[in-house]
Amino acid sequence: MLAQNTDKVNIDFLKDLSGVKNADDLEQIRIKYLGRNGVISKLFNQLKHVAIEDKPALGKNLNLLRSEVTSQIEKLKSSFVSQKSKGDLQMDLTLPGKKYQIGSKHILTQTLDEIKSIFKEMGFSVHVGPELESDYNNFEALNFPKNHPARDMQDTFFISKDFLLRTHTSPVQIRLMENMKPPVRAIMPGRVYRNEAVSARSFCMFHQVEGLYVDTDVTFAELKGTLVSFASQFYGEDLKYRFRPSYFPFTEPSAEMDITCFICKGSGCKICKNTGWMEILGCGMVDPNVFENVNYDPEKYTGYAFGMGIERIAMLKYGITDIRIFFENDIRFLKQF
Amino acid sequence: MKISLNWLKEYIDLEGISIQDIINKLTMSGLEVEDFVNQNEKFKNFIVGYVEENEKHPNADKLTICKVTDGKKSYQVICGAPNVQKGQKVVYAPIGTIIPKGNFEIKKAKIRGVESFGMICAEDELGLGDDYTGIMVLDSNLKVGQKLSDALELNNVIMEIAITPNRPDALSHIGVARDLTALFDKELKIPEVKLNESDIDINDVASIVIEDEENCPRYSARVVTDVKIEESPGWLKQRISGIGLKPVNNIVDITNFVMFECGQPLHAFDLDRLEGKKIIVKSTKGKTKFTTLDSKERELLPDTLMICDDKGDVAIAGIMGGENSEIYQDTKNVLIESAYFNPSSIRRASKHLQMSTDASYRFERGTDPGNTLYAAERTAQLIAKIAGGEIAKGSIDVYPKKIDNKKFILRHNRVNKVLGYKISKQHTLKIFNRLGMKTTELSEDEIEVTVPTFRVDIEREIDLIEEIARISGYDNIPTIPKISISLGLKHDETLFTDRIREYCNALGLYELINNPLQPKHFAALTGNAIEVSNPQSIDMKYLRTSLLSGVLNVVTRNLNRGEKNLALFEIGNIFNLKKGKKVVSSFNDFDEEEILIFVLTGNKIEREWYSDTESFNFYDIKGMVNSFIDKISLDNLLNDSYYTTDNSIYEYYLTKFFKDRVIGNGGKVKDHVLKQFDIDQDVYCFEFNLDALKEIPVVSKKYAELLRYPRIILDFAFIFDKETKFEDVSEFIKNKGSKLLKYVNVFDIFESKEIGDNKKSIAFQLEYYDSSRTLTENEVEKDFENLIKLVSKKFNAKLRGN
């Protein structure tokens, strides 16, 4: 009984559908078959009167019918709509698309991300530390004694006698080594502060990435290898470089790494002070005094550390000549990257 | 520090070595040559000219038309200097010459109608002095047409070397020469001192007492009597001015010369002005005042090391002498001070006084305690030679505890372990010997190295390894292009904030980075601000207590530049003193927290062909916050509270809680706050405490079976009293509806005259389903009808007819 009704409804529907001429006709058909008191609803109501063993098959048929009817109606409906738009409006595909805004990370964040991904692939972890630091972590543990001229290398904002705004990310090295045993291999990005007059070339706040690798057989030769690999991934394969002796209290021996000035390609210009070289980072072998301060055995372990300024790198890479623009946050600047 | 190549050549034979080679080697061994001036190059075009004629310019009062000859040809040159005269020998710059001051090229010119071919130069234009009042008049004995560099022996190279703080031994010409001897394998030649002493015994005319032996371990002195204070001879003036010092008089110039020769700072006292002809070295007890020789009165800290005579203070030790004992025109007898002071004592005083002199710069880095007597005698020798006078017999050398040379053991294997390459023993020994260190081989692996007192930086084996590395060259250390694998756990503590940045970008927000240093009125707006004790300016005296004031300032700046539509975020640290704390003396006295802030202002959509202008409002920021929370999987863990009454920052706002803890907070910024920032459009902000957010344990995601049965969607609309809250109704519906009701959403809301004043219509959409079966219309219908009744009753609402 119900099965036959189902077939009949299907045939009636197809007949009705063939007579549809416009969207209004279609809506009438939709109400007739799919409305709350429509033909198909009624069929569903009959379902409760059929024998229990027939229910699954009949139910399935009814659902099929409903979805078939629904899809036929929808299909016809969309054809009416597209006919209509063809008739009413010749679409102008040259109109601009609707605007969608994807934000962006600050260019300094993007630069750091690039640096981070290179070192992460080499097996470095990433750690962070606080900006308001103790004098001990920022200086003393790193082998800058009180009243030592080396402190002049980093003009400091003091908060109190024993607290300051960290002048470099190196105190994170101390925090890390105090909390774990070797091997330690990590980079440590963060914000640092220097009490220097603000100008186009320097700002009182900037960002650094610190690197540290300590194990039983880490050598200066590996330090060079790691940094050369980093620099050629970051600056380009055909890079020329040199390591120049320098001085940092927490490394011994210490070095600065220069690469060919990419403004003048080494022929000498104002930016590289006619040397043809551009300094990109400081590095060295971890000083034994630092190891002693964190209770590592300096006879057993050796290690290297390095650090670079992110603003400087971004300025060179993107041709930015005034460091202050990073922190003005002019939306036109932020949207460029 | 400026180093003169000609001066260096007195201590090392650099014959046949190019300037570029010297500069490279110095730079590559740690004495970085930052800049250099090759005078040969700089003065190559200038020649000695002769003024044959001069007459007044017809069209200008102050100009003169001169005829200058280079010996072969005469040139017409217009000159503006008042002192130009016929018959003078002058510095003539022909056409094409580059003038050092201003770095411009001389071209043929017409000055007030008269042609000029070249220029007659003044001292300052050449960079040879400060005089700009007139042209430089040369010695009449010079040959006309000669190159200026030959005539004045301007064939020097002046290098600007950056000496790192660990290398005070290199703050002199002998010091730099010593490194060069190691780099080029040459001998170091230190000037020999032989003195002709008079019969006057120094002990009869002067005495010295050190009361503070800790801060003054050694004090050496020499006395020269009957000197004549005069201008220095040409060679000395040239040496001194070549490295940028101003010649003063022969005595002062000699002390400067010896300091830049061997690194030992010296001071010359007028012996007759020293009360009791006595020097006492002691530290101040309380606060003291003292007038230095630059005629400034200075306040000294207690425990400042002073040089005194019988009556009182005569010099701040190691920093500057006093007015009362300085050399003056009639000085006859001179006491030469050559001392070794404790570096940290000098640094403390010089920091406090904010005085850095050539002497203090060296003392605070560490001078050579072993060289004081040599320097005093070298000075005495030069004074006797240049300023006349006689050297009193003997010296005074108070040196209570001799400071010995240090000895360290170097293991060749350790060198290899640190540097990663082997260097020959022979080469190692040569490096040390050239640097003035004695070596003794102890075993196959070990040598003992004796380090002289001038190398204050060498205190351990590792410091010796550095010497080997830097002298043999870092370039010789291999570059190993591999890194050993470590299988330990890798961490990335920035992963969470990286993810957050991605989500913020997806929400259409741009990242900004602000300076956390702020003026007081910004920082005090939102917390208990921490003060910087030595700020750069009052605009950067405090640390931010929230990100809000910083971003509002960014809004202001953009508005001023005509950028009115902003959707931004910032992630950064804020700093607050804890309650009841006044100063930071431990990490427990303050909080440093990482914060995320969203900022929306202006239009979300500008007028477009497909849309009208739409400005940001509260529901934008709320929506972003909730999408964000959803994305970091905390959507079911946080509770919301809404406040329509204002707090100090927001007119109305939303707070997110985790249990009792506030995780985030934000809404519409109050007008009076915006006014402080000169902002005249609505701003919406929301701040999240990321540290708090990170601590919430996230329930890890599990796959939820996708729905395979149809959903039934029904809707109804009611007219409510205006004050009825959407959430109260939706919660009510969720609670009262059957288990099959899974989702309630609002899809329309409006007010109008027709539905009555103080009324509003809210239309809801209800979604029913069961994950295990198909629902019947009946069961849904029943629940739906029931809800209509319950909502009508509970909220005194009227169902709207269709």
PDB file of N, CA and C in Angstrom, chain A residues 143-207:
ATOM      1  N   ASN A 143      80.671  36.834  33.245  1.00  0.00           N
ATOM      2  CA  ASN A 143      82.067  37.224  33.342  1.00  0.00           C
ATOM      3  C   ASN A 143      82.315  38.716  33.094  1.00  0.00           C
ATOM      4  N   PHE A 144      81.276  39.531  33.382  1.00  0.00           N
ATOM      5  CA  PHE A 144      81.478  40.988  33.397  1.00  0.00           C
ATOM      6  C   PHE A 144      81.495  41.377  34.875  1.00  0.00           C
ATOM      7  N   PRO A 145      82.679  41.473  35.509  1.00  0.00           N
ATOM      8  CA  PRO A 145      82.671  41.853  36.919  1.00  0.00           C
ATOM      9  C   PRO A 145      82.153  43.282  37.097  1.00  0.00           C
ATOM     10  N   LYS A 146      81.717  43.567  38.324  1.00  0.00           N
ATOM     11  CA  LYS A 146      81.327  44.953  38.632  1.00  0.00           C
ATOM     12  C   LYS A 146      82.555  45.843  38.431  1.00  0.00           C
ATOM     13  N   ASN A 147      82.351  47.087  38.063  1.00  0.00           N
ATOM     14  CA  ASN A 147      83.452  48.028  37.843  1.00  0.00           C
ATOM     15  C   ASN A 147      84.457  47.555  36.811  1.00  0.00           C
ATOM     16  N   HIS A 148      83.960  46.854  35.781  1.00  0.00           N
ATOM     17  CA  HIS A 148      84.861  46.430  34.708  1.00  0.00           C
ATOM     18  C   HIS A 148      84.544  47.220  33.440  1.00  0.00           C
ATOM     19  N   PRO A 149      85.586  47.673  32.741  1.00  0.00           N
ATOM     20  CA  PRO A 149      85.336  48.496  31.550  1.00  0.00           C
ATOM     21  C   PRO A 149      84.515  47.781  30.482  1.00  0.00           C
ATOM     22  N   ALA A 150      84.498  46.449  30.515  1.00  0.00           N
ATOM     23  CA  ALA A 150      83.710  45.722  29.519  1.00  0.00           C
ATOM     24  C   ALA A 150      82.239  46.125  29.610  1.00  0.00           C
ATOM     25  N   ARG A 151      81.833  46.567  30.787  1.00  0.00           N
ATOM     26  CA  ARG A 151      80.437  46.988  30.930  1.00  0.00           C
ATOM     27  C   ARG A 151      80.124  48.222  30.092  1.00  0.00           C
ATOM     28  N   ASP A 152      81.173  48.975  29.756  1.00  0.00           N
ATOM     29  CA  ASP A 152      80.956  50.156  28.909  1.00  0.00           C
ATOM     30  C   ASP A 152      80.520  49.770  27.501  1.00  0.00           C
ATOM     31  N   MET A 153      80.779  48.506  27.126  1.00  0.00           N
ATOM     32  CA  MET A 153      80.395  48.079  25.792  1.00  0.00           C
ATOM     33  C   MET A 153      78.881  48.038  25.667  1.00  0.00           C
ATOM     34  N   GLN A 154      78.182  47.968  26.796  1.00  0.00           N
ATOM     35  CA  GLN A 154      76.732  47.858  26.759  1.00  0.00           C
ATOM     36  C   GLN A 154      76.123  48.845  27.746  1.00  0.00           C
ATOM     37  N   ASP A 155      75.780  50.034  27.255  1.00  0.00           N
ATOM     38  CA  ASP A 155      75.180  51.045  28.117  1.00  0.00           C
ATOM     39  C   ASP A 155      73.839  50.532  28.638  1.00  0.00           C
ATOM     40  N   THR A 156      73.700  50.604  29.946  1.00  0.00           N
ATOM     41  CA  THR A 156      72.614  49.876  30.594  1.00  0.00           C
ATOM     42  C   THR A 156      71.563  50.783  31.211  1.00  0.00           C
ATOM     43  N   PHE A 157      70.298  50.381  31.083  1.00  0.00           N
ATOM     44  CA  PHE A 157      69.216  51.019  31.833  1.00  0.00           C
ATOM     45  C   PHE A 157      69.069  50.261  33.149  1.00  0.00           C
ATOM     46  N   PHE A 158      69.306  50.947  34.247  1.00  0.00           N
ATOM     47  CA  PHE A 158      69.164  50.284  35.535  1.00  0.00           C
ATOM     48  C   PHE A 158      67.782  50.539  36.126  1.00  0.00           C
ATOM     49  N   ILE A 159      67.259  49.511  36.806  1.00  0.00           N
ATOM     50  CA  ILE A 159      65.990  49.628  37.514  1.00  0.00           C
ATOM     51  C   ILE A 159      66.285  49.851  38.987  1.00  0.00           C
ATOM     52  N   SER A 160      67.281  49.124  39.472  1.00  0.00           N
ATOM     53  CA  SER A 160      67.728  49.297  40.852  1.00  0.00           C
ATOM     54  C   SER A 160      69.180  48.846  40.879  1.00  0.00           C
ATOM     55  N   LYS A 161      69.736  48.728  42.072  1.00  0.00           N
ATOM     56  CA  LYS A 161      71.141  48.367  42.173  1.00  0.00           C
ATOM     57  C   LYS A 161      71.424  47.018  41.501  1.00  0.00           C
ATOM     58  N   ASP A 162      70.521  46.068  41.714  1.00  0.00           N
ATOM     59  CA  ASP A 162      70.790  44.716  41.224  1.00  0.00           C
ATOM     60  C   ASP A 162      69.908  44.283  40.056  1.00  0.00           C
ATOM     61  N   PHE A 163      69.043  45.185  39.593  1.00  0.00           N
ATOM     62  CA  PHE A 163      68.167  44.814  38.475  1.00  0.00           C
ATOM     63  C   PHE A 163      68.263  45.822  37.336  1.00  0.00           C
ATOM     64  N   LEU A 164      68.050  45.310  36.123  1.00  0.00           N
ATOM     65  CA  LEU A 164      68.253  46.148  34.951  1.00  0.00           C
ATOM     66  C   LEU A 164      67.418  45.611  33.797  1.00  0.00           C
ATOM     67  N   LEU A 165      67.364  46.373  32.719  1.00  0.00           N
ATOM     68  CA  LEU A 165      66.763  45.869  31.497  1.00  0.00           C
ATOM     69  C   LEU A 165      67.884  45.165  30.750  1.00  0.00           C
ATOM     70  N   ARG A 166      67.679  43.911  30.424  1.00  0.00           N
ATOM     71  CA  ARG A 166      68.793  43.140  29.876  1.00  0.00           C
ATOM     72  C   ARG A 166      69.365  43.829  28.635  1.00  0.00           C
ATOM     73  N   THR A 167      70.688  43.788  28.533  1.00  0.00           N
ATOM     74  CA  THR A 167      71.370  44.486  27.449  1.00  0.00           C
ATOM     75  C   THR A 167      71.649  43.535  26.292  1.00  0.00           C
ATOM     76  N   HIS A 168      71.429  42.249  26.526  1.00  0.00           N
ATOM     77  CA  HIS A 168      71.620  41.245  25.484  1.00  0.00           C
ATOM     78  C   HIS A 168      70.805  40.013  25.864  1.00  0.00           C
ATOM     79  N   THR A 169      70.686  39.066  24.947  1.00  0.00           N
ATOM     80  CA  THR A 169      69.911  37.866  25.263  1.00  0.00           C
ATOM     81  C   THR A 169      70.767  36.815  25.965  1.00  0.00           C
ATOM     82  N   SER A 170      72.045  37.126  26.169  1.00  0.00           N
ATOM     83  CA  SER A 170      72.950  36.141  26.777  1.00  0.00           C
ATOM     84  C   SER A 170      72.537  35.654  28.175  1.00  0.00           C
ATOM     85  N   PRO A 171      71.842  36.462  29.001  1.00  0.00           N
ATOM     86  CA  PRO A 171      71.428  35.898  30.293  1.00  0.00           C
ATOM     87  C   PRO A 171      70.546  34.658  30.156  1.00  0.00           C
ATOM     88  N   VAL A 172      69.886  34.503  29.013  1.00  0.00           N
ATOM     89  CA  VAL A 172      69.078  33.286  28.827  1.00  0.00           C
ATOM     90  C   VAL A 172      69.993  32.050  28.785  1.00  0.00           C
ATOM     91  N   GLN A 173      71.230  32.245  28.289  1.00  0.00           N
ATOM     92  CA  GLN A 173      72.229  31.159  28.349  1.00  0.00           C
ATOM     93  C   GLN A 173      72.405  30.672  29.781  1.00  0.00           C
ATOM     94  N   ILE A 174      72.560  31.645  30.675  1.00  0.00           N
ATOM     95  CA  ILE A 174      72.787  31.298  32.087  1.00  0.00           C
ATOM     96  C   ILE A 174      71.581  30.550  32.636  1.00  0.00           C
ATOM     97  N   ARG A 175      70.374  31.089  32.392  1.00  0.00           N
ATOM     98  CA  ARG A 175      69.158  30.445  32.879  1.00  0.00           C
ATOM     99  C   ARG A 175      69.044  29.016  32.351  1.00  0.00           C
ATOM    100  N   LEU A 176      69.397  28.848  31.096  1.00  0.00           N
ATOM    101  CA  LEU A 176      69.288  27.540  30.466  1.00  0.00           C
ATOM    102  C   LEU A 176      70.276  26.550  31.098  1.00  0.00           C
ATOM    103  N   MET A 177      71.532  26.980  31.203  1.00  0.00           N
ATOM    104  CA  MET A 177      72.565  26.069  31.703  1.00  0.00           C
ATOM    105  C   MET A 177      72.368  25.768  33.189  1.00  0.00           C
ATOM    106  N   GLU A 178      71.805  26.742  33.927  1.00  0.00           N
ATOM    107  CA  GLU A 178      71.542  26.471  35.338  1.00  0.00           C
ATOM    108  C   GLU A 178      70.471  25.394  35.487  1.00  0.00           C
ATOM    109  N   ASN A 179      69.642  25.242  34.464  1.00  0.00           N
ATOM    110  CA  ASN A 179      68.519  24.320  34.578  1.00  0.00           C
ATOM    111  C   ASN A 179      68.674  23.017  33.822  1.00  0.00           C
ATOM    112  N   MET A 180      69.729  22.858  33.068  1.00  0.00           N
ATOM    113  CA  MET A 180      69.909  21.575  32.402  1.00  0.00           C
ATOM    114  C   MET A 180      71.375  21.192  32.251  1.00  0.00           C
ATOM    115  N   LYS A 181      71.576  19.914  32.100  1.00  0.00           N
ATOM    116  CA  LYS A 181      72.930  19.380  31.931  1.00  0.00           C
ATOM    117  C   LYS A 181      73.237  19.310  30.440  1.00  0.00           C
ATOM    118  N   PRO A 182      74.514  19.360  30.063  1.00  0.00           N
ATOM    119  CA  PRO A 182      74.853  19.228  28.643  1.00  0.00           C
ATOM    120  C   PRO A 182      74.452  17.847  28.126  1.00  0.00           C
ATOM    121  N   PRO A 183      74.247  17.660  26.828  1.00  0.00           N
ATOM    122  CA  PRO A 183      74.399  18.686  25.794  1.00  0.00           C
ATOM    123  C   PRO A 183      73.262  19.716  25.785  1.00  0.00           C
ATOM    124  N   VAL A 184      73.637  20.944  25.502  1.00  0.00           N
ATOM    125  CA  VAL A 184      72.669  22.026  25.365  1.00  0.00           C
ATOM    126  C   VAL A 184      72.845  22.608  23.973  1.00  0.00           C
ATOM    127  N   ARG A 185      71.758  22.681  23.228  1.00  0.00           N
ATOM    128  CA  ARG A 185      71.871  23.328  21.918  1.00  0.00           C
ATOM    129  C   ARG A 185      70.601  24.136  21.710  1.00  0.00           C
ATOM    130  N   ALA A 186      70.721  25.433  21.775  1.00  0.00           N
ATOM    131  CA  ALA A 186      69.516  26.267  21.725  1.00  0.00           C
ATOM    132  C   ALA A 186      69.800  27.624  21.115  1.00  0.00           C
ATOM    133  N   ILE A 187      68.760  28.202  20.538  1.00  0.00           N
ATOM    134  CA  ILE A 187      68.814  29.621  20.218  1.00  0.00           C
ATOM    135  C   ILE A 187      67.818  30.333  21.138  1.00  0.00           C
ATOM    136  N   MET A 188      68.088  31.608  21.405  1.00  0.00           N
ATOM    137  CA  MET A 188      67.308  32.355  22.376  1.00  0.00           C
ATOM    138  C   MET A 188      67.001  33.744  21.835  1.00  0.00           C
ATOM    139  N   PRO A 189      65.857  33.906  21.218  1.00  0.00           N
ATOM    140  CA  PRO A 189      65.523  35.218  20.683  1.00  0.00           C
ATOM    141  C   PRO A 189      64.909  36.108  21.765  1.00  0.00           C
ATOM    142  N   GLY A 190      64.984  37.414  21.583  1.00  0.00           N
ATOM    143  CA  GLY A 190      64.323  38.303  22.539  1.00  0.00           C
ATOM    144  C   GLY A 190      64.654  39.759  22.360  1.00  0.00           C
ATOM    145  N   ARG A 191      63.979  40.546  23.194  1.00  0.00           N
ATOM    146  CA  ARG A 191      64.126  42.000  23.140  1.00  0.00           C
ATOM    147  C   ARG A 191      65.175  42.441  24.141  1.00  0.00           C
ATOM    148  N   VAL A 192      66.021  43.389  23.742  1.00  0.00           N
ATOM    149  CA  VAL A 192      67.072  43.890  24.628  1.00  0.00           C
ATOM    150  C   VAL A 192      67.085  45.417  24.600  1.00  0.00           C
ATOM    151  N   TYR A 193      67.753  45.994  25.585  1.00  0.00           N
ATOM    152  CA  TYR A 193      67.721  47.442  25.752  1.00  0.00           C
ATOM    153  C   TYR A 193      69.141  47.996  25.888  1.00  0.00           C
ATOM    154  N   ARG A 194      69.399  49.142  25.288  1.00  0.00           N
ATOM    155  CA  ARG A 194      70.683  49.822  25.486  1.00  0.00           C
ATOM    156  C   ARG A 194      70.414  51.305  25.684  1.00  0.00           C
ATOM    157  N   ASN A 195      71.121  51.850  26.661  1.00  0.00           N
ATOM    158  CA  ASN A 195      70.948  53.272  26.958  1.00  0.00           C
ATOM    159  C   ASN A 195      71.789  54.101  25.988  1.00  0.00           C
ATOM    160  N   GLU A 196      71.369  54.084  24.743  1.00  0.00           N
ATOM    161  CA  GLU A 196      72.089  54.810  23.696  1.00  0.00           C
ATOM    162  C   GLU A 196      71.148  55.834  23.093  1.00  0.00           C
ATOM    163  N   ALA A 197      71.706  56.959  22.670  1.00  0.00           N
ATOM    164  CA  ALA A 197      70.867  58.001  22.080  1.00  0.00           C
ATOM    165  C   ALA A 197      70.166  57.449  20.843  1.00  0.00           C
ATOM    166  N   VAL A 198      68.885  57.774  20.723  1.00  0.00           N
ATOM    167  CA  VAL A 198      68.110  57.297  19.585  1.00  0.00           C
ATOM    168  C   VAL A 198      68.497  58.089  18.336  1.00  0.00           C
ATOM    169  N   SER A 199      68.788  57.345  17.256  1.00  0.00           N
ATOM    170  CA  SER A 199      69.132  57.987  15.988  1.00  0.00           C
ATOM    171  C   SER A 199      68.687  57.056  14.873  1.00  0.00           C
ATOM    172  N   ALA A 200      69.009  57.432  13.657  1.00  0.00           N
ATOM    173  CA  ALA A 200      68.640  56.573  12.529  1.00  0.00           C
ATOM    174  C   ALA A 200      69.336  55.217  12.615  1.00  0.00           C
ATOM    175  N   ARG A 201      70.532  55.190  13.241  1.00  0.00           N
ATOM    176  CA  ARG A 201      71.316  53.956  13.280  1.00  0.00           C
ATOM    177  C   ARG A 201      71.134  53.155  14.564  1.00  0.00           C
ATOM    178  N   SER A 202      70.659  53.784  15.635  1.00  0.00           N
ATOM    179  CA  SER A 202      70.526  53.002  16.864  1.00  0.00           C
ATOM    180  C   SER A 202      69.281  53.408  17.635  1.00  0.00           C
ATOM    181  N   PHE A 203      68.713  52.424  18.315  1.00  0.00           N
ATOM    182  CA  PHE A 203      67.510  52.643  19.095  1.00  0.00           C
ATOM    183  C   PHE A 203      67.767  52.096  20.487  1.00  0.00           C
ATOM    184  N   CYS A 204      67.014  52.591  21.464  1.00  0.00           N
ATOM    185  CA  CYS A 204      67.264  52.175  22.849  1.00  0.00           C
ATOM    186  C   CYS A 204      66.734  50.771  23.128  1.00  0.00           C
ATOM    187  N   MET A 205      66.067  50.187  22.156  1.00  0.00           N
ATOM    188  CA  MET A 205      65.496  48.844  22.327  1.00  0.00           C
ATOM    189  C   MET A 205      65.645  48.148  20.990  1.00  0.00           C
ATOM    190  N   PHE A 206      66.040  46.895  20.995  1.00  0.00           N
ATOM    191  CA  PHE A 206      66.091  46.150  19.748  1.00  0.00           C
ATOM    192  C   PHE A 206      66.014  44.650  20.040  1.00  0.00           C
ATOM    193  N   HIS A 207      66.182  43.824  19.038  1.00  0.00           N
ATOM    194  CA  HIS A 207      66.002  42.382  19.215  1.00  0.00           C
ATOM    195  C   HIS A 207      67.256  41.614  18.813  1.00  0.00           C
TER     196      HIS A 207
END
